[in-house]
Coordinates of C-alpha atoms in Angstrom, one line a residue:
M1 CA 34.9 -2.3 53.3
R2 CA 35.4 -1.6 49.6
E3 CA 39.0 -0.5 49.9
K4 CA 39.9 -3.4 52.2
I5 CA 38.4 -5.9 49.6
L6 CA 40.4 -4.3 46.8
A7 CA 43.6 -4.3 48.8
V8 CA 43.3 -8.0 49.5
M9 CA 42.1 -9.0 46.0
E10 CA 44.8 -7.0 44.3
K11 CA 47.4 -9.3 45.9
N12 CA 45.3 -12.5 45.6
S13 CA 42.3 -12.4 43.2
R14 CA 41.8 -16.1 43.8
I15 CA 41.0 -15.7 47.5
D16 CA 37.8 -17.5 48.4
I17 CA 34.9 -15.2 49.4
K18 CA 34.5 -17.1 52.6
D19 CA 38.2 -16.6 53.6
L20 CA 37.9 -12.9 52.5
A21 CA 34.8 -12.4 54.6
V22 CA 36.5 -13.9 57.7
L23 CA 39.6 -11.8 57.1
L24 CA 37.6 -8.6 56.9
G25 CA 35.1 -9.6 59.7
E26 CA 32.2 -9.3 57.3
S27 CA 29.5 -11.6 56.1
E28 CA 30.0 -13.7 52.9
I29 CA 26.9 -12.2 51.4
A30 CA 28.0 -8.6 52.1
V31 CA 31.5 -9.3 50.6
A32 CA 30.0 -11.1 47.5
N33 CA 27.5 -8.2 46.9
E34 CA 30.2 -5.6 47.2
I35 CA 32.4 -7.5 44.7
A36 CA 29.5 -7.8 42.3
D37 CA 28.8 -4.1 42.6
M38 CA 32.4 -3.3 41.9
E39 CA 32.4 -5.5 38.8
K40 CA 29.3 -3.7 37.5
E41 CA 30.8 -0.3 38.2
H42 CA 34.1 -1.4 36.4
V43 CA 36.1 -0.8 39.6
I44 CA 37.1 -4.5 39.2
C45 CA 37.8 -4.9 35.5
G46 CA 39.0 -8.4 35.3
Y47 CA 41.0 -11.2 36.9
H48 CA 44.4 -12.1 35.6
T49 CA 47.1 -14.7 36.2
L50 CA 50.7 -13.5 36.5
I51 CA 52.9 -15.9 34.5
N52 CA 56.6 -15.9 34.5
W53 CA 57.1 -16.8 30.8
D54 CA 60.9 -17.1 31.4
N55 CA 60.1 -20.4 33.2
T56 CA 58.2 -21.9 30.3
S57 CA 59.3 -23.1 26.9
D58 CA 57.2 -20.4 25.2
E59 CA 59.2 -17.6 23.7
K60 CA 57.7 -14.1 24.2
V61 CA 59.1 -10.7 23.5
V62 CA 57.7 -7.8 25.5
A63 CA 58.3 -4.3 24.3
L64 CA 57.5 -0.9 25.7
I65 CA 56.9 1.6 22.9
E66 CA 56.9 5.4 23.6
V67 CA 54.6 7.2 21.1
K68 CA 54.5 10.9 20.3
V69 CA 51.3 12.0 18.6
T70 CA 49.3 15.0 17.4
P71 CA 46.0 15.1 19.3
Q72 CA 42.9 15.2 17.1
R73 CA 40.8 18.3 17.2
G74 CA 37.7 17.8 19.5
M75 CA 38.8 14.3 20.6
G76 CA 42.2 14.9 22.2
F77 CA 44.2 11.7 22.9
D78 CA 41.2 9.4 23.5
K79 CA 40.5 8.5 19.9
I80 CA 44.1 7.8 19.1
A81 CA 44.4 5.6 22.2
E82 CA 41.4 3.7 21.1
R83 CA 42.9 3.1 17.7
I84 CA 46.1 1.8 19.3
Y85 CA 44.5 -0.4 21.9
Q86 CA 42.3 -2.2 19.3
Y87 CA 45.3 -4.1 18.0
S88 CA 45.5 -7.6 19.4
E89 CA 49.2 -7.3 20.0
V90 CA 48.7 -4.4 22.5
N91 CA 48.5 -5.3 26.2
A92 CA 48.3 -1.8 27.6
V93 CA 48.2 1.8 26.6
Y94 CA 48.9 4.7 29.0
L95 CA 48.7 8.4 28.5
M96 CA 51.9 9.9 29.9
S97 CA 53.4 13.2 30.8
G98 CA 56.9 14.0 29.5
A99 CA 58.5 13.8 26.1
Y100 CA 56.1 11.1 24.7
D101 CA 52.3 11.0 24.9
F102 CA 51.6 7.3 25.2
T103 CA 53.4 4.2 26.5
V104 CA 52.3 1.1 24.7
F105 CA 53.1 -2.4 26.0
I106 CA 53.0 -5.2 23.4
E107 CA 53.9 -8.9 23.1
G108 CA 55.2 -10.8 20.1
K109 CA 56.9 -14.1 19.4
T110 CA 60.1 -12.4 18.1
M111 CA 61.7 -9.0 18.0
R112 CA 61.1 -8.9 14.3
Q113 CA 57.3 -9.4 14.9
V114 CA 57.4 -6.4 17.3
A115 CA 59.4 -4.3 14.8
L116 CA 56.9 -5.1 12.1
F117 CA 54.0 -4.1 14.3
V118 CA 55.7 -0.7 15.0
S119 CA 56.7 0.0 11.4
E120 CA 53.6 -1.3 9.6
K121 CA 50.8 -0.6 12.1
L122 CA 51.7 1.8 14.8
S123 CA 53.9 4.3 12.9
T124 CA 51.6 4.5 10.0
L125 CA 48.7 5.9 12.0
E126 CA 48.0 9.4 10.9
S127 CA 48.4 11.1 14.2
V128 CA 51.7 9.3 15.2
L129 CA 54.7 11.6 14.9
S130 CA 57.4 9.3 16.3
T131 CA 58.1 6.1 18.4
A132 CA 60.8 4.7 20.5
T133 CA 60.8 1.0 21.2
H134 CA 62.4 -0.6 24.3
F135 CA 62.6 -4.4 24.6
V136 CA 62.2 -6.0 28.0
L137 CA 65.2 -8.1 28.6
K138 CA 64.3 -9.6 32.0
K139 CA 61.5 -9.1 34.5
Y140 CA 62.5 -9.0 38.1
K141 CA 59.2 -7.9 39.6
D142 CA 55.8 -7.6 38.0
H143 CA 52.5 -6.5 39.6
G144 CA 54.1 -6.5 43.0
T145 CA 55.4 -10.0 42.7
I146 CA 59.1 -10.9 42.6
L147 CA 59.7 -13.2 39.7
V148 CA 63.4 -14.1 40.3
Q149 CA 64.8 -16.4 42.9
E150 CA 66.7 -14.5 45.6
V151 CA 70.4 -14.9 45.2
Q152 CA 71.8 -16.9 48.1
D153 CA 75.1 -15.8 49.5
E154 CA 77.4 -18.8 49.0
R155 CA 80.5 -17.3 50.5
M156 CA 82.0 -19.3 53.3
L157 CA 81.9 -17.8 56.8
I158 CA 85.3 -17.4 58.2
T159 CA 85.7 -16.9 61.9
P160 CA 88.9 -15.9 63.7

């Protein structure tokens, strides 16, 4: 039942427990208890709303920053990741394989604000060797949800 609950809630975290129970063929109490258990175990870590900021008047700049570091003796990458994710600008930090060690997602109001974060906060950390910043220009799909309107084919149909 756990995997089925997670599969449904990953697509729609606002689903009513009653509707979820009916969908899964389980009792409401069993579903509610399972969800509570998963929250306690940090299987479910939070509930978020996906917002298409391009459709609002708010200006936001999203950047993906690749970070190369020197791991700290006895602590590996975890302590460095903790230092990075403590910054309020940081939305996500991932340990990666490949040329860079971390991928860091941040948000700012302007490109300059993001650049200042990288140059004044991130790059100055003792373990950071180098960074590469990539700005998100447009989001087409996020968390499995298509954010753009599908393009309609407006060509005229010509029949012989």
